Amino acid sequence: MNRDFTLTIYRRLLEALLDAGYSFQTFAGFMEAAGDRTVVLRHDVDKRPAFAAAMARLEHELGLPASYYFRVVEASYDERVMQGIAGLGHEIGYHYEDLALANGDMATALQSFQRNLERMRAIFPVKTACMHGSPLSRWDNRSLWQSRDYRDFGIIGEPYYDIDFSTVLYLTDTGRRWDGDRVNVRDRAQGQRASIARRTGDIIKLALQGSLPSQLMINAHPQRWSETFLPWAMELVAQNIKNIAKRIVARRQA
Ligand SMILES: [Zn+2]
């Protein structure tokens, strides 16, 4: 079995969607004027921004725009990477988690949302936002909008609120599989259809058969996609061998 979730397979997926006649829009573009046969590539950059940069370059090579959502925490927020990605024509959006960071304090969270948005907007024209799932927190970041409207902050779209997932097919790579969203409590879209694919190859097949719906949102977390597993795994094995060797040597010297 070929390894899934590599950039090579990601490229094949995008090429299959292009062959199937889809156009690609940023989420902001989709909110402004949704295409009839269209794909929104959404990337929640939870961590490791360098992976996002690699994905952004690949999409740019194919002439495709995507939307990259950055958190304000150190693991994600890297202005140099963000500028590079924006320079390739991609959208930069805010992956917010202010309610979790504020430990559920609504007023503090709203202030923090505004402050963080202003910080990003000093550099990028941030028009859309999507919530971070904060799996370790008891706070659901979406609850921020129970008392306020994100449109008051100039945000024109939040996928969880603004996309009708009974018509737009939502595919997310949760757990490095495309049918894993049932196990993720928060990254689940309301009204969503049953999963149609497990492996990326399944989606490619459906695209080439013309069996996919006309509007799709694909949420690919860049840190889950890389080509570097093999060197990394070999490094790990090499390190283990070294450690075993060291122990043998140590035992002999004892
Ligand atoms: Zn996230």
Tab-separated table of C-alpha atoms and ligand atoms in Angstrom:
chain	number	residue	atom	x	y	z
A	1	MET	CA	0.000	0.000	0.000
A	2	ASN	CA	1.365	3.418	-0.931
A	3	ARG	CA	1.743	5.892	1.840
A	4	ASP	CA	-1.134	8.377	1.879
A	5	PHE	CA	-1.017	12.054	2.919
A	6	THR	CA	2.120	12.966	1.058
A	7	LEU	CA	2.495	16.099	-1.045
A	8	THR	CA	2.775	13.865	-4.117
A	9	ILE	CA	-0.698	12.472	-3.495
A	10	TYR	CA	-1.994	15.932	-2.633
A	11	ARG	CA	-0.783	17.155	-6.031
A	12	ARG	CA	-2.532	14.213	-7.713
A	13	LEU	CA	-5.735	15.103	-5.907
A	14	LEU	CA	-5.565	18.703	-7.116
A	15	GLU	CA	-4.775	17.589	-10.663
A	16	ALA	CA	-7.737	15.193	-10.623
A	17	LEU	CA	-10.043	18.018	-9.495
A	18	LEU	CA	-8.680	20.238	-12.254
A	19	ASP	CA	-9.227	17.435	-14.794
A	20	ALA	CA	-12.778	17.082	-13.500
A	21	GLY	CA	-13.414	20.712	-14.396
A	22	TYR	CA	-13.400	22.351	-10.978
A	23	SER	CA	-12.242	25.901	-10.379
A	24	PHE	CA	-10.642	26.915	-7.113
A	25	GLN	CA	-11.591	29.810	-4.878
A	26	THR	CA	-10.347	31.159	-1.598
A	27	PHE	CA	-12.978	31.055	1.107
A	28	ALA	CA	-13.278	34.861	0.924
A	29	GLY	CA	-13.791	34.557	-2.850
A	30	PHE	CA	-16.410	31.875	-2.278
A	31	MET	CA	-18.253	34.123	0.188
A	32	GLU	CA	-18.186	37.019	-2.263
A	33	ALA	CA	-19.347	35.006	-5.279
A	34	ALA	CA	-19.488	31.225	-5.046
A	35	GLY	CA	-18.709	29.401	-8.284
A	36	ASP	CA	-20.955	26.648	-9.671
A	37	ARG	CA	-18.275	24.011	-9.857
A	38	THR	CA	-15.784	25.019	-7.277
A	39	VAL	CA	-13.345	23.854	-4.622
A	40	VAL	CA	-12.290	25.801	-1.544
A	41	LEU	CA	-8.944	24.589	-0.233
A	42	ARG	CA	-8.848	25.382	3.453
A	43	HIS	CA	-5.761	24.894	5.578
A	44	ASP	CA	-5.901	25.182	9.344
A	45	VAL	CA	-2.281	25.741	10.348
A	46	ASP	CA	-2.424	24.301	13.846
A	47	LYS	CA	1.370	24.002	14.041
A	48	ARG	CA	4.539	23.705	11.938
A	49	PRO	CA	4.056	26.650	9.552
A	50	ALA	CA	6.910	25.413	7.332
A	51	PHE	CA	4.614	22.600	6.177
A	52	ALA	CA	2.071	25.221	5.144
A	53	ALA	CA	4.725	26.995	3.096
A	54	ALA	CA	5.484	23.789	1.173
A	55	MET	CA	1.816	23.161	0.465
A	56	ALA	CA	1.311	26.769	-0.623
A	57	ARG	CA	4.176	26.529	-3.128
A	58	LEU	CA	2.738	23.346	-4.612
A	59	GLU	CA	-0.691	24.939	-5.074
A	60	HIS	CA	0.929	28.002	-6.584
A	61	GLU	CA	2.755	25.821	-9.130
A	62	LEU	CA	-0.655	24.566	-10.243
A	63	GLY	CA	-2.023	28.116	-10.292
A	64	LEU	CA	-4.506	27.449	-7.490
A	65	PRO	CA	-5.473	29.795	-4.643
A	66	ALA	CA	-6.148	28.493	-1.134
A	67	SER	CA	-7.031	29.859	2.304
A	68	TYR	CA	-4.555	29.518	5.163
A	69	TYR	CA	-5.758	29.990	8.728
A	70	PHE	CA	-3.146	30.847	11.343
A	71	ARG	CA	-3.450	30.700	15.105
A	72	VAL	CA	-1.859	33.399	17.249
A	73	VAL	CA	0.132	30.901	19.310
A	74	GLU	CA	3.840	30.486	18.708
A	75	ALA	CA	3.448	27.007	17.187
A	76	SER	CA	1.519	28.500	14.272
A	77	TYR	CA	2.070	32.252	13.979
A	78	ASP	CA	5.083	32.952	11.771
A	79	GLU	CA	4.839	36.250	9.926
A	80	ARG	CA	7.659	35.440	7.528
A	81	VAL	CA	5.930	32.239	6.417
A	82	MET	CA	2.577	34.003	6.286
A	83	GLN	CA	3.993	36.761	4.092
A	84	GLY	CA	5.511	34.173	1.781
A	85	ILE	CA	2.162	32.388	1.470
A	86	ALA	CA	0.249	35.637	0.911
A	87	GLY	CA	2.829	36.569	-1.739
A	88	LEU	CA	1.815	33.448	-3.697
A	89	GLY	CA	-1.738	34.785	-3.959
A	90	HIS	CA	-3.281	32.767	-1.127
A	91	GLU	CA	-5.675	34.088	1.472
A	92	ILE	CA	-4.539	34.527	5.078
A	93	GLY	CA	-7.279	34.099	7.673
A	94	TYR	CA	-7.550	33.931	11.430
A	95	HIS	CA	-7.786	30.525	13.130
A	96	TYR	CA	-9.191	31.815	16.382
A	97	GLU	CA	-9.268	30.238	19.825
A	98	ASP	CA	-9.769	33.318	21.965
A	99	LEU	CA	-12.461	31.816	24.167
A	100	ALA	CA	-10.248	28.868	25.103
A	101	LEU	CA	-7.252	31.187	25.669
A	102	ALA	CA	-9.422	33.432	27.867
A	103	ASN	CA	-10.633	30.410	29.818
A	104	GLY	CA	-14.237	31.003	28.865
A	105	ASP	CA	-14.370	34.702	29.771
A	106	MET	CA	-16.521	36.132	26.986
A	107	ALA	CA	-15.574	39.819	27.343
A	108	THR	CA	-11.841	39.079	27.501
A	109	ALA	CA	-12.151	36.725	24.531
A	110	LEU	CA	-13.899	39.315	22.366
A	111	GLN	CA	-11.230	41.907	23.173
A	112	SER	CA	-8.547	39.378	22.418
A	113	PHE	CA	-10.251	38.450	19.121
A	114	GLN	CA	-10.267	42.112	18.088
A	115	ARG	CA	-6.657	42.681	19.169
A	116	ASN	CA	-5.378	39.597	17.356
A	117	LEU	CA	-7.323	40.466	14.246
A	118	GLU	CA	-5.820	43.976	14.261
A	119	ARG	CA	-2.341	42.539	14.643
A	120	MET	CA	-2.845	40.323	11.589
A	121	ARG	CA	-4.572	43.053	9.620
A	122	ALA	CA	-1.577	45.328	10.060
A	123	ILE	CA	0.001	43.034	7.453
A	124	PHE	CA	-2.760	41.005	5.741
A	125	PRO	CA	-6.299	41.887	4.649
A	126	VAL	CA	-7.977	39.276	6.862
A	127	LYS	CA	-11.564	38.798	5.687
A	128	THR	CA	-12.466	35.361	7.023
A	129	ALA	CA	-11.914	33.392	10.197
A	130	CYS	CA	-12.506	29.854	11.370
A	131	MET	CA	-12.431	28.460	14.843
A	132	HIS	CA	-9.693	26.209	16.161
A	133	GLY	CA	-11.116	23.067	17.731
A	134	SER	CA	-9.037	23.372	20.943
A	135	PRO	CA	-9.478	19.658	21.661
A	136	LEU	CA	-7.899	19.978	25.104
A	137	SER	CA	-10.111	22.837	26.221
A	138	ARG	CA	-13.630	22.603	27.589
A	139	TRP	CA	-14.497	25.806	25.708
A	140	ASP	CA	-15.955	25.714	22.240
A	141	ASN	CA	-14.468	28.745	20.479
A	142	ARG	CA	-17.564	29.182	18.331
A	143	SER	CA	-19.583	30.142	21.412
A	144	LEU	CA	-17.956	33.559	21.089
A	145	TRP	CA	-20.678	34.364	18.575
A	146	GLN	CA	-23.590	33.712	20.870
A	147	SER	CA	-23.525	37.327	21.993
A	148	ARG	CA	-21.730	39.101	19.147
A	149	ASP	CA	-21.563	38.873	15.366
A	150	TYR	CA	-18.176	38.370	13.711
A	151	ARG	CA	-19.437	40.574	10.893
A	152	ASP	CA	-19.141	43.481	13.338
A	153	PHE	CA	-15.401	42.794	13.153
A	154	GLY	CA	-15.387	42.897	9.364
A	155	ILE	CA	-15.258	39.112	9.010
A	156	ILE	CA	-17.315	38.102	5.960
A	157	GLY	CA	-17.217	34.353	6.526
A	158	GLU	CA	-16.841	31.647	9.177
A	159	PRO	CA	-17.182	28.207	7.560
A	160	TYR	CA	-19.024	26.691	10.514
A	161	TYR	CA	-21.741	29.328	10.216
A	162	ASP	CA	-21.717	30.367	6.574
A	163	ILE	CA	-21.469	27.145	4.628
A	164	ASP	CA	-24.445	24.933	4.043
A	165	PHE	CA	-22.775	21.565	4.373
A	166	SER	CA	-25.797	19.747	3.020
A	167	THR	CA	-24.858	21.139	-0.406
A	168	VAL	CA	-21.135	21.813	-0.006
A	169	LEU	CA	-19.237	18.575	0.561
A	170	TYR	CA	-16.851	18.977	3.481
A	171	LEU	CA	-13.795	16.752	3.482
A	172	THR	CA	-11.352	16.942	6.369
A	173	ASP	CA	-8.177	14.961	6.999
A	174	THR	CA	-8.825	14.505	10.712
A	175	GLY	CA	-6.771	11.579	11.983
A	176	ARG	CA	-5.022	11.259	8.585
A	177	ARG	CA	-8.101	9.770	6.993
A	178	TRP	CA	-11.007	11.397	5.207
A	179	ASP	CA	-13.736	9.665	7.186
A	180	GLY	CA	-12.353	10.397	10.642
A	181	ASP	CA	-14.445	13.471	11.397
A	182	ARG	CA	-16.986	11.402	13.252
A	183	VAL	CA	-14.421	10.899	16.003
A	184	ASN	CA	-13.643	14.614	16.228
A	185	VAL	CA	-16.454	16.184	18.188
A	186	ARG	CA	-15.893	19.783	17.137
A	187	ASP	CA	-14.527	19.606	13.611
A	188	ARG	CA	-17.801	18.349	12.324
A	189	ALA	CA	-20.079	20.304	10.081
A	190	GLN	CA	-23.792	20.664	10.703
A	191	GLY	CA	-25.961	18.874	8.165
A	192	GLN	CA	-22.946	17.120	6.743
A	193	ARG	CA	-23.397	14.126	4.466
A	194	ALA	CA	-21.976	10.740	5.344
A	195	SER	CA	-18.299	10.320	4.496
A	196	ILE	CA	-17.582	9.114	1.022
A	197	ALA	CA	-13.883	8.414	1.173
A	198	ARG	CA	-11.248	7.118	3.500
A	199	ARG	CA	-8.057	7.452	1.469
A	200	THR	CA	-7.043	10.309	-0.780
A	201	GLY	CA	-7.055	7.851	-3.669
A	202	ASP	CA	-10.792	7.316	-3.097
A	203	ILE	CA	-11.465	11.038	-3.595
A	204	ILE	CA	-9.278	11.076	-6.714
A	205	LYS	CA	-11.308	8.182	-8.135
A	206	LEU	CA	-14.622	9.882	-7.397
A	207	ALA	CA	-13.369	13.118	-8.959
A	208	LEU	CA	-12.290	11.355	-12.152
A	209	GLN	CA	-15.622	9.487	-12.311
A	210	GLY	CA	-17.467	12.792	-12.004
A	211	SER	CA	-19.200	11.549	-8.847
A	212	LEU	CA	-18.363	14.453	-6.556
A	213	PRO	CA	-20.865	17.244	-5.879
A	214	SER	CA	-20.352	20.603	-7.523
A	215	GLN	CA	-19.091	22.481	-4.460
A	216	LEU	CA	-16.419	21.190	-2.099
A	217	MET	CA	-14.472	22.430	0.877
A	218	ILE	CA	-11.313	20.423	1.483
A	219	ASN	CA	-9.734	21.010	4.875
A	220	ALA	CA	-6.148	19.740	4.744
A	221	HIS	CA	-3.981	20.403	7.804
A	222	PRO	CA	-0.522	21.063	6.329
A	223	GLN	CA	1.383	19.416	9.187
A	224	ARG	CA	-0.257	16.097	8.294
A	225	TRP	CA	1.135	16.170	4.759
A	226	SER	CA	4.807	15.623	4.097
A	227	GLU	CA	7.311	13.699	2.091
A	228	THR	CA	9.771	13.527	4.903
A	229	PHE	CA	8.404	10.567	6.842
A	230	LEU	CA	10.968	8.172	5.430
A	231	PRO	CA	14.116	10.133	6.338
A	232	TRP	CA	12.540	10.834	9.701
A	233	ALA	CA	11.747	7.166	10.321
A	234	MET	CA	15.206	6.128	9.170
A	235	GLU	CA	16.726	8.690	11.493
A	236	LEU	CA	14.697	7.240	14.346
A	237	VAL	CA	15.793	3.690	13.537
A	238	ALA	CA	19.404	4.833	13.182
A	239	GLN	CA	19.192	6.585	16.524
A	240	ASN	CA	17.808	3.459	18.192
A	241	ILE	CA	20.590	1.349	16.717
A	242	LYS	CA	23.116	3.900	17.972
A	243	ASN	CA	21.598	3.791	21.435
A	244	ILE	CA	21.614	0.000	21.522
A	245	ALA	CA	25.217	0.040	20.317
A	246	LYS	CA	26.123	2.546	23.015
A	247	ARG	CA	24.524	0.368	25.651
A	248	ILE	CA	26.436	-2.686	24.442
A	249	VAL	CA	29.660	-0.698	24.480
A	250	ALA	CA	28.866	0.634	27.939
A	251	ARG	CA	28.113	-2.854	29.218
A	252	ARG	CA	31.404	-4.179	27.820
A	253	GLN	CA	33.288	-1.344	29.459
A	254	ALA	CA	31.545	-1.856	32.791
B	1	ZN	ZN	-7.180	24.023	14.368
